Short mmCIF file of C-alpha atoms and ligand atoms in Angstrom, two decimals:
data_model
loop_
_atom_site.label_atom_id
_atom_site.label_comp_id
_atom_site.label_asym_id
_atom_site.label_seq_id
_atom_site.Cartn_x
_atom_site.Cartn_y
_atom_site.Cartn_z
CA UNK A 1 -6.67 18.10 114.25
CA UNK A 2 -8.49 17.27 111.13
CA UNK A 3 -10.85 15.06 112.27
CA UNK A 4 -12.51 17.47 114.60
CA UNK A 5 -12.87 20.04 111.69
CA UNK A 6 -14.88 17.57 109.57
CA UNK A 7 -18.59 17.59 110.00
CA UNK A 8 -20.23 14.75 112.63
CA UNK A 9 -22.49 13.47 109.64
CA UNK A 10 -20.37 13.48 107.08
CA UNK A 11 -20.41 9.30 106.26
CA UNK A 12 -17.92 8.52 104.52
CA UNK A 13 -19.43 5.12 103.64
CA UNK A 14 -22.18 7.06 101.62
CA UNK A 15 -19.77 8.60 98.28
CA UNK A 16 -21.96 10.80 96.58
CA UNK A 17 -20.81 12.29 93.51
CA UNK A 18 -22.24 15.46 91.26
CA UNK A 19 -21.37 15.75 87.84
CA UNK A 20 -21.25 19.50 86.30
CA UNK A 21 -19.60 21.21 83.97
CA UNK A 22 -19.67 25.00 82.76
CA UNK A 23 -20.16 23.63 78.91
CA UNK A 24 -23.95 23.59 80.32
CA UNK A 25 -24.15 27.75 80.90
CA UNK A 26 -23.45 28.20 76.83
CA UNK A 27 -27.13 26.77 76.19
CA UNK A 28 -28.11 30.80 76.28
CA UNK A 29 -31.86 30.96 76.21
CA UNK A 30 -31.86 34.50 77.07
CA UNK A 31 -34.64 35.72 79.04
CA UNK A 32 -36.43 31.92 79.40
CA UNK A 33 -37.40 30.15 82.79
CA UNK A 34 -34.94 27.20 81.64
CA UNK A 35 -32.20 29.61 81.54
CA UNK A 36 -28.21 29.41 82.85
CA UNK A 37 -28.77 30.85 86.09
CA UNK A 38 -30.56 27.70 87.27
CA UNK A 39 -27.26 26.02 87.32
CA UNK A 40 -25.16 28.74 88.48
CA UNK A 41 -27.45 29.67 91.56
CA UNK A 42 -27.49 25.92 92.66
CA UNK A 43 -23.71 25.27 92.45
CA UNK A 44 -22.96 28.56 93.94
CA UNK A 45 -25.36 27.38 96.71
CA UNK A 46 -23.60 24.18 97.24
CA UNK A 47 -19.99 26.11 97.63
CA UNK A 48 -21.57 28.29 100.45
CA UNK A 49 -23.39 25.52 102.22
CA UNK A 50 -20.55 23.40 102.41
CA UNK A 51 -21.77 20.60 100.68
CA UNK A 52 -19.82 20.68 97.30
CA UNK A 53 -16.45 19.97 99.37
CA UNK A 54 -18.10 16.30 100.90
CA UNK A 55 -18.65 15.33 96.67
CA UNK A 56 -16.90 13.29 94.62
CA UNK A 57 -16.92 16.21 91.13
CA UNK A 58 -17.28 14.12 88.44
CA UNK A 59 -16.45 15.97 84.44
CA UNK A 60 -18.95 15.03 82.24
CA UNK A 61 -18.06 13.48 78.66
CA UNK A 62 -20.35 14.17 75.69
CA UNK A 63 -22.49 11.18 74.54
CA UNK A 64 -21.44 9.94 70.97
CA UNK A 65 -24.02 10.03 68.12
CA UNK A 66 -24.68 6.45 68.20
CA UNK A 67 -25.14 6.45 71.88
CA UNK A 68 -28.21 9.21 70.93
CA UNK A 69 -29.01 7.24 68.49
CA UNK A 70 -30.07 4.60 70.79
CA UNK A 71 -33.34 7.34 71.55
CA UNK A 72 -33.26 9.48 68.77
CA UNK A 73 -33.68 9.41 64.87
CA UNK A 74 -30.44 9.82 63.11
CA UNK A 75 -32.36 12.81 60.76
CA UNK A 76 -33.36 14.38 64.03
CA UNK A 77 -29.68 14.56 65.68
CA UNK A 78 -28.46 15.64 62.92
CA UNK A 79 -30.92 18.48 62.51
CA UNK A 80 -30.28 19.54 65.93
CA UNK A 81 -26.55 19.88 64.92
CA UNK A 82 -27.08 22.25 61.98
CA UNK A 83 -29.56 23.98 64.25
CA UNK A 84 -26.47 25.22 66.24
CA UNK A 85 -24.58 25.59 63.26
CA UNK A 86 -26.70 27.83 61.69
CA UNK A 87 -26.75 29.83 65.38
CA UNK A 88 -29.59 28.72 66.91
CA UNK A 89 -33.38 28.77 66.46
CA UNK A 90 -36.65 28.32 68.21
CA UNK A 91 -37.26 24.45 67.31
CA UNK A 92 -40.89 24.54 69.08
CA UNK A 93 -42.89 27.69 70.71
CA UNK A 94 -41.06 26.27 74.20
CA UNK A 95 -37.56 25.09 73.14
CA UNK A 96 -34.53 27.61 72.20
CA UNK A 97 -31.04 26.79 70.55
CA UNK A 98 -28.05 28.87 70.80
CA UNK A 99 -24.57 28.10 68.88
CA UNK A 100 -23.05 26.09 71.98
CA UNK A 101 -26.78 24.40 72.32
CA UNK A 102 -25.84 21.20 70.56
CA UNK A 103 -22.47 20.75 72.47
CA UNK A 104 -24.18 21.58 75.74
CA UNK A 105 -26.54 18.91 74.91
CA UNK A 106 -24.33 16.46 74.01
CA UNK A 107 -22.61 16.83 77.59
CA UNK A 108 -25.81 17.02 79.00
CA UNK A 109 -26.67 13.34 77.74
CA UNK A 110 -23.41 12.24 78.06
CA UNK A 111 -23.28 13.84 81.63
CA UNK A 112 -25.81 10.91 83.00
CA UNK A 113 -23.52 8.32 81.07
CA UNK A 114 -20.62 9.45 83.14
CA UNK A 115 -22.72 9.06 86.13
CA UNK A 116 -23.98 5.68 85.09
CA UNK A 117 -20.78 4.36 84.56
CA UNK A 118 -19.52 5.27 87.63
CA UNK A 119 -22.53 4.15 89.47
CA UNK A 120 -22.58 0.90 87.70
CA UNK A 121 -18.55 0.15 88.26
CA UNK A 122 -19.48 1.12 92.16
CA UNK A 123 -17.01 3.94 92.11
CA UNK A 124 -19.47 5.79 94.23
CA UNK A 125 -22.98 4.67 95.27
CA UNK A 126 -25.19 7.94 94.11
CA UNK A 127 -24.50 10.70 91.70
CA UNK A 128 -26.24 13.85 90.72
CA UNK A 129 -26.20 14.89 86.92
CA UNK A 130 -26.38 18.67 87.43
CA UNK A 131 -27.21 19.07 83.63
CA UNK A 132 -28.80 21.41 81.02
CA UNK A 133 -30.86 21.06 78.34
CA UNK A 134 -33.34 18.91 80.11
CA UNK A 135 -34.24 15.58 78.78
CA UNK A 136 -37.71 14.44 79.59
CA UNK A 137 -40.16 15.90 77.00
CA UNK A 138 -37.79 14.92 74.24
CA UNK A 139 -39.18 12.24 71.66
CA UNK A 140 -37.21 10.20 68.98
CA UNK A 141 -37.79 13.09 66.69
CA UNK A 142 -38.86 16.28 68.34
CA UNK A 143 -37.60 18.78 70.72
CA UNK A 144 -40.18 19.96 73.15
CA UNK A 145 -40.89 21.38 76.71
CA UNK A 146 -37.36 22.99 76.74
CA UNK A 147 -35.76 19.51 76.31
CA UNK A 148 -33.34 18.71 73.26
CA UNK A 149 -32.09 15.40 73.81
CA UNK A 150 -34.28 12.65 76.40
CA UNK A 151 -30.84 12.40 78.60
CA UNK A 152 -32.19 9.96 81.42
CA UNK A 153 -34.08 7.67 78.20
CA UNK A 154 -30.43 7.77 77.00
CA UNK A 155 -29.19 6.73 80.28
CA UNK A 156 -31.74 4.01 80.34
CA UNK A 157 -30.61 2.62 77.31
CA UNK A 158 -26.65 2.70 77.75
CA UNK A 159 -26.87 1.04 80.80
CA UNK A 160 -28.77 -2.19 79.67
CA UNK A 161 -26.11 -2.07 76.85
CA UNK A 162 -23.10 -1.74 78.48
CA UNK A 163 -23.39 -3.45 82.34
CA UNK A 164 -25.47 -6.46 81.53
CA UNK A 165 -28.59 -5.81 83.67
CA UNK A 166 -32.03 -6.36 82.43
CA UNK A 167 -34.18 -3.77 84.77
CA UNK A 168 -33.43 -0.11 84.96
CA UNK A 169 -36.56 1.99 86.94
CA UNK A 170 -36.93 5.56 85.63
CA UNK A 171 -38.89 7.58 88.82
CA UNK A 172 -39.94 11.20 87.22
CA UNK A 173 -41.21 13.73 89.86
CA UNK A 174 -41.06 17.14 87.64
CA UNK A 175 -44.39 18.50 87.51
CA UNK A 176 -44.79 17.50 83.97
CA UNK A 177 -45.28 14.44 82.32
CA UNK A 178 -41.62 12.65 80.89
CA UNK A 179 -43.68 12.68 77.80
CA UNK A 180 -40.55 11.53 75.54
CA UNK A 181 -39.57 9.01 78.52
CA UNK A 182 -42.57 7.10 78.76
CA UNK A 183 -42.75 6.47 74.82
CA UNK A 184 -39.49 5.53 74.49
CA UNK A 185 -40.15 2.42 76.80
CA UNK A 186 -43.91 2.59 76.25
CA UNK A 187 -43.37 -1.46 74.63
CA UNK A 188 -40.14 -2.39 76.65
CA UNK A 189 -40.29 -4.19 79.80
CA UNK A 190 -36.71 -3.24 80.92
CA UNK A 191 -37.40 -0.05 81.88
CA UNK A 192 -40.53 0.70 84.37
CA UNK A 193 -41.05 3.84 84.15
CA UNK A 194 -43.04 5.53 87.60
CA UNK A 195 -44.46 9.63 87.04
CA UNK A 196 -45.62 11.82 89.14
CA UNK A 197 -47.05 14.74 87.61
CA UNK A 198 -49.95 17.65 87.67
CA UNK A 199 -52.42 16.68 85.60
CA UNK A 200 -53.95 17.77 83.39
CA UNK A 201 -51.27 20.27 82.22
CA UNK A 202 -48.48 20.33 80.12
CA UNK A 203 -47.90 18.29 77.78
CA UNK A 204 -51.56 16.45 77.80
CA UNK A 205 -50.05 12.83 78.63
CA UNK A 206 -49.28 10.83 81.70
CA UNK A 207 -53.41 9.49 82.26
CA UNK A 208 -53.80 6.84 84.88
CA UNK A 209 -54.95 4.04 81.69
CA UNK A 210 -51.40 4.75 80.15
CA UNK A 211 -49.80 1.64 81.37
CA UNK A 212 -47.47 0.73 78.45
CA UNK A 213 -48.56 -1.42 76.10
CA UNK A 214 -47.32 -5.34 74.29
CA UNK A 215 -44.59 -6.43 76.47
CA UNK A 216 -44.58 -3.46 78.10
CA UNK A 217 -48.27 -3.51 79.68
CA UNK A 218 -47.23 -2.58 83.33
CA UNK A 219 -44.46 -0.94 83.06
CA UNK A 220 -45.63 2.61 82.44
CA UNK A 221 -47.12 4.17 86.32
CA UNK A 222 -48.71 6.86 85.93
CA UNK A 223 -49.82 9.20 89.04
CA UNK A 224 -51.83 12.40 87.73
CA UNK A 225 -52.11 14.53 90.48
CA UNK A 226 -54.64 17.44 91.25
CA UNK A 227 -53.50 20.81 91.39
CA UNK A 228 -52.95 22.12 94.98
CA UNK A 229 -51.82 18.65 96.07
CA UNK A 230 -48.38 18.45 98.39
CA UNK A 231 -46.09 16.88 100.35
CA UNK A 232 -48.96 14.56 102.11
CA UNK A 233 -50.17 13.01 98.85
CA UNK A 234 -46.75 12.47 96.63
CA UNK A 235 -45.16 10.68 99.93
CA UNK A 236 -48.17 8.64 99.82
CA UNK A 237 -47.99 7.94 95.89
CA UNK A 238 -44.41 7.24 96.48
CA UNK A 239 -45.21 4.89 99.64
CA UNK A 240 -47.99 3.09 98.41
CA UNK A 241 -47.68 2.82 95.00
CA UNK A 242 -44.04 3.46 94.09
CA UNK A 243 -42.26 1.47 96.89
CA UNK A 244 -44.60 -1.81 95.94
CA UNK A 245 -44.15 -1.46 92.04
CA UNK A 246 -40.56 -0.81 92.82
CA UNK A 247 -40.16 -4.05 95.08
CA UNK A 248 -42.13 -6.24 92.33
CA UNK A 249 -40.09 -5.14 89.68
CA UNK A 250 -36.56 -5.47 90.97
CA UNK A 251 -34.45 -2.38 89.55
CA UNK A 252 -30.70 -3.02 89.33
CA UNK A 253 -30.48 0.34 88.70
CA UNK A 254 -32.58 3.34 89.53
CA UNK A 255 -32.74 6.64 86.99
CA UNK A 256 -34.58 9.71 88.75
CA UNK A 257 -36.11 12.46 86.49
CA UNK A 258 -35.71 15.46 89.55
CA UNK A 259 -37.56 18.20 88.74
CA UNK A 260 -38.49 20.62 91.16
CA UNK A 261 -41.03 22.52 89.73
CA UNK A 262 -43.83 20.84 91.59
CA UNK A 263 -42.27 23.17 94.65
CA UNK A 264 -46.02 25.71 95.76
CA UNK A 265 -42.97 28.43 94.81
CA UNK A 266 -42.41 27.74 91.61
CA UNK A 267 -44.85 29.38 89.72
CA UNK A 268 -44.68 27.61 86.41
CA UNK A 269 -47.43 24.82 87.90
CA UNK A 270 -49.93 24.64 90.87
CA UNK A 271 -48.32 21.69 93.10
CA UNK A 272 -47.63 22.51 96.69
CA UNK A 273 -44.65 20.48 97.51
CA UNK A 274 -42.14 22.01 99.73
CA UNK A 275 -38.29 21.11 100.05
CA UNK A 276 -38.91 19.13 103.26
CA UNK A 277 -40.82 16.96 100.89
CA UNK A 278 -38.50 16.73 98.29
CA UNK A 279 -35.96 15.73 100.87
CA UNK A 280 -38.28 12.86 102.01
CA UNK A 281 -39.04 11.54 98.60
CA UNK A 282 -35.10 11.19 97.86
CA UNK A 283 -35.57 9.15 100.99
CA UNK A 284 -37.63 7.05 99.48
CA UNK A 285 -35.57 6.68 96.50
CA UNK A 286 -32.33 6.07 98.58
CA UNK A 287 -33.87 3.73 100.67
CA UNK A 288 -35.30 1.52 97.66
CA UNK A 289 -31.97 1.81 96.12
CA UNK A 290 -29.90 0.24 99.58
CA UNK A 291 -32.82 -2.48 99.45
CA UNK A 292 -33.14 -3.34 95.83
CA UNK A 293 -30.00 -2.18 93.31
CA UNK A 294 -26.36 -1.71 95.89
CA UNK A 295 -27.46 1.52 96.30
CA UNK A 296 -26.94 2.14 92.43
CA UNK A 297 -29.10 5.51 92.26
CA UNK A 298 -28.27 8.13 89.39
CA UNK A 299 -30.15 12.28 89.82
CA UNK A 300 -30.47 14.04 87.16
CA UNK A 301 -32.07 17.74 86.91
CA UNK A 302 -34.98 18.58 84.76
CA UNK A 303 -36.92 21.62 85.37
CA UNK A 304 -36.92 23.69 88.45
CA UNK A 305 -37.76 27.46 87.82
CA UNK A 306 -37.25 29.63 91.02
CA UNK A 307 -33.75 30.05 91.54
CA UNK A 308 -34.13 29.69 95.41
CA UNK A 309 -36.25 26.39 95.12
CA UNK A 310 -33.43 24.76 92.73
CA UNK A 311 -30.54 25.50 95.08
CA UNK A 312 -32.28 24.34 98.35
CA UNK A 313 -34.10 21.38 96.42
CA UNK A 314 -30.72 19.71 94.94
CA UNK A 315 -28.98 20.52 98.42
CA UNK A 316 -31.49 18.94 100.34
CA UNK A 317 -31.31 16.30 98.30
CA UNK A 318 -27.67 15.94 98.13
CA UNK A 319 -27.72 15.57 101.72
CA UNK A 320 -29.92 12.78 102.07
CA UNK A 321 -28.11 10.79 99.38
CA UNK A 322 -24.20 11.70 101.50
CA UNK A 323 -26.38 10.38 104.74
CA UNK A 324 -26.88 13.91 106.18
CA UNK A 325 -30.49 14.14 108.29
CA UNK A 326 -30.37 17.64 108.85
CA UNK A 327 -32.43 19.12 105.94
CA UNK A 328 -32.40 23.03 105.44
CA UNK A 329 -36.01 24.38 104.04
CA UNK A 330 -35.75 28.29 103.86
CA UNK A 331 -38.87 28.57 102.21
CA UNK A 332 -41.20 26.56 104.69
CA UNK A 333 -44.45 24.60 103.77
CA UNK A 334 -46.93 25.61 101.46
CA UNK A 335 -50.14 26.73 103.00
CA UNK A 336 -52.52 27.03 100.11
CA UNK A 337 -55.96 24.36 100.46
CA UNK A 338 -55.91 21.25 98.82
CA UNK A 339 -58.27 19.84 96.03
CA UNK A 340 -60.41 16.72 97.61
CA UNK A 341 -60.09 13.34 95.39
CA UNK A 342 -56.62 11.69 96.92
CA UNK A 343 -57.90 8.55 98.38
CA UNK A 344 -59.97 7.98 95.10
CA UNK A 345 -57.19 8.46 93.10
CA UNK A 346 -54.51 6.20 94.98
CA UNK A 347 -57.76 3.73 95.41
CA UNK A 348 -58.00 3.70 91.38
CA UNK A 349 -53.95 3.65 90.82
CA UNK A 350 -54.00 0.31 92.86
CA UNK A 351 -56.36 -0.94 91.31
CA UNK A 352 -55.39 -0.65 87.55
CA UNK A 353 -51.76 -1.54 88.81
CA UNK A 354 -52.80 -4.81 90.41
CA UNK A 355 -51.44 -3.25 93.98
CA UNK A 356 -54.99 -4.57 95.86
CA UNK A 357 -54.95 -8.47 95.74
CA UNK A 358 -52.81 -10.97 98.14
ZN1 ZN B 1 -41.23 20.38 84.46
#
């Protein structure tokens, strides 16, 4: 009988879709940690594990020019595009272009639109943007970081366009900074925009005084972290300072920047987060999203660099968000010691966010 073949978790309340598409292996970096593997490791992980076959697959479609526009210069996009034309180039000392670059990009952007929308018309309640190039360093006229086009900023931005809501909440957990993110809402007061992130590293920004500025004062969160820190202190940042900003400001949708590099294997940055943690801070996030938006919670991928980390990270997390609490961690928790300076921090993050009074 079917029904005993099908797994005891699987809720089929909780419809969790991924969006993917091979258009986003033909970004060729060659030998470059952002590279096509990352992508091909993870999906090929989720066909063994079992979990692709509980998804809703989702194609992408590829953002239109003005809907890039809405982020980007109109000089700048169409640089990009006679970037790949040309065959591809080096458009920073970080960030590589092949010929298929620019379309991969497009459906990259476009990829978190498709999951928008069909977050937005409640088609399915979460969705994963498996997508390359990443988005987050991106400005309005510069590639950087790996990134080509600021996807989830786009996301941001086509959703308080198109589905008449006035508060979208960006949460960024790669271990960088979403330099391109936070300045594109830096003024805006639509779009809080919450970052976890080593610091100081790469790329210089995300200080606990950045707190947007004009009508945006307060919407920027910023959470530098030390390196060496782990799963203890971003549940913490995420308990006590995210969940509280997050209830405040009333999301009707929320945007997550995923990057797994902060994992202690990844050995691009210094963070010792494991995938156990990763699983509990997409608790966090789903749980927020059931209490504050009808569940309306959009993944997308930024970086990630072991191949390992990736597959189990976006698993684990795909799990929590189709209701499954049985969380695989091959790789174990990290072991290394851990920097002193936490409560300060948190202490100081609550108080320039206004988190102490009442
Ligand atoms: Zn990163």
């Amino acid at each position: 009988m079917a029904i005993l073949s099908r797994q005891l978790w699987y809720n089929e309340d909780m419809r969790t879709s991924l969006v993917y598409d091979p258009i986003y292996l033909e970004h060729n970096t060659g030998n470059h940690p952002e590279n096509p593997q990352r992508l091909a490791a993870i999906m090929s992980h989720l066909e063994e594990s079992g979990v692709k076959k509980n998804l809703i697959l989702l194609p992408p479609r590829p953002a239109s020019v003005e809907e890039l526009e809405m982020v980007h210069d109109a000089d700048y996009i169409s640089r990009i595009k006679s970037v790949a034309e040309r065959g591809g180039d080096w458009l920073d000392p970080d960030t590589v272009m092949s010929p298929k670059s620019y379309k991969a990009a497009l459906y990259a952007a476009g990829g978190l639109l498709t999951a928008v929308e069909a977050v937005m018309k409640e088609e399915v309640n979460s969705s994963f943007a498996l997508v390359r190039p990443p988005g987050h360093h991106a400005t309005r006229t510069q590639a950087m970081g790996f990134c080509i086009f600021n996807n989830v900023a786009i996301a941001a931005k086509f959703a308080l366009a198109n589905f008449n809501i006035g508060r979208v909440l960006i949460v960024d957990f790669d271990v960088h900074h979403g330099n391109g993110t936070q300045e594109a809402f830096y003024n805006n007061p639509k779009v809080l925009y919450f970052s976890t992130h080593q610091y100081p590293f790469y790329p210089g920004t995300g200080s606990i005084d950045e707190i947007g500025s004009g009508e945006g004062e307060g919407y920027t969160v910023n959470f530098p972290m030390a390196a060496g820190w782990g799963d203890e202190e971003y549940l913490r940042a995420f308990n006590e300072i995210l969940i509280p900003v997050a209830r405040r400001f009333q999301p009707q949708l929320i945007l997550v920047s995923a990057g797994f590099d902060p994992h202690w294997a990844d050995t691009i940055a210094m963070m010792q987060v494991s995938i156990t943690g990763f699983a509990q801070m997409a608790t966090v996030l789903n749980n927020l999203a059931s209490e504050l938006c009808r569940e309306r919670l959009v993944f997308t991928l930024e970086g990630g660099y072991n191949l390992q980390v990736v597959a189990s990270a976006v698993r684990a997390t795909l799990d929590v968000l189709s209701g499954n609490p049985q969380i695989v961690d091959p790789l174990g928790k990290a072991t290394g010691r851990k920097p002193e300076g936490f409560e300060e921090r948190i202490k100081k993050i609550k108080e320039v966010q206004h988190l102490l009074q009442q």
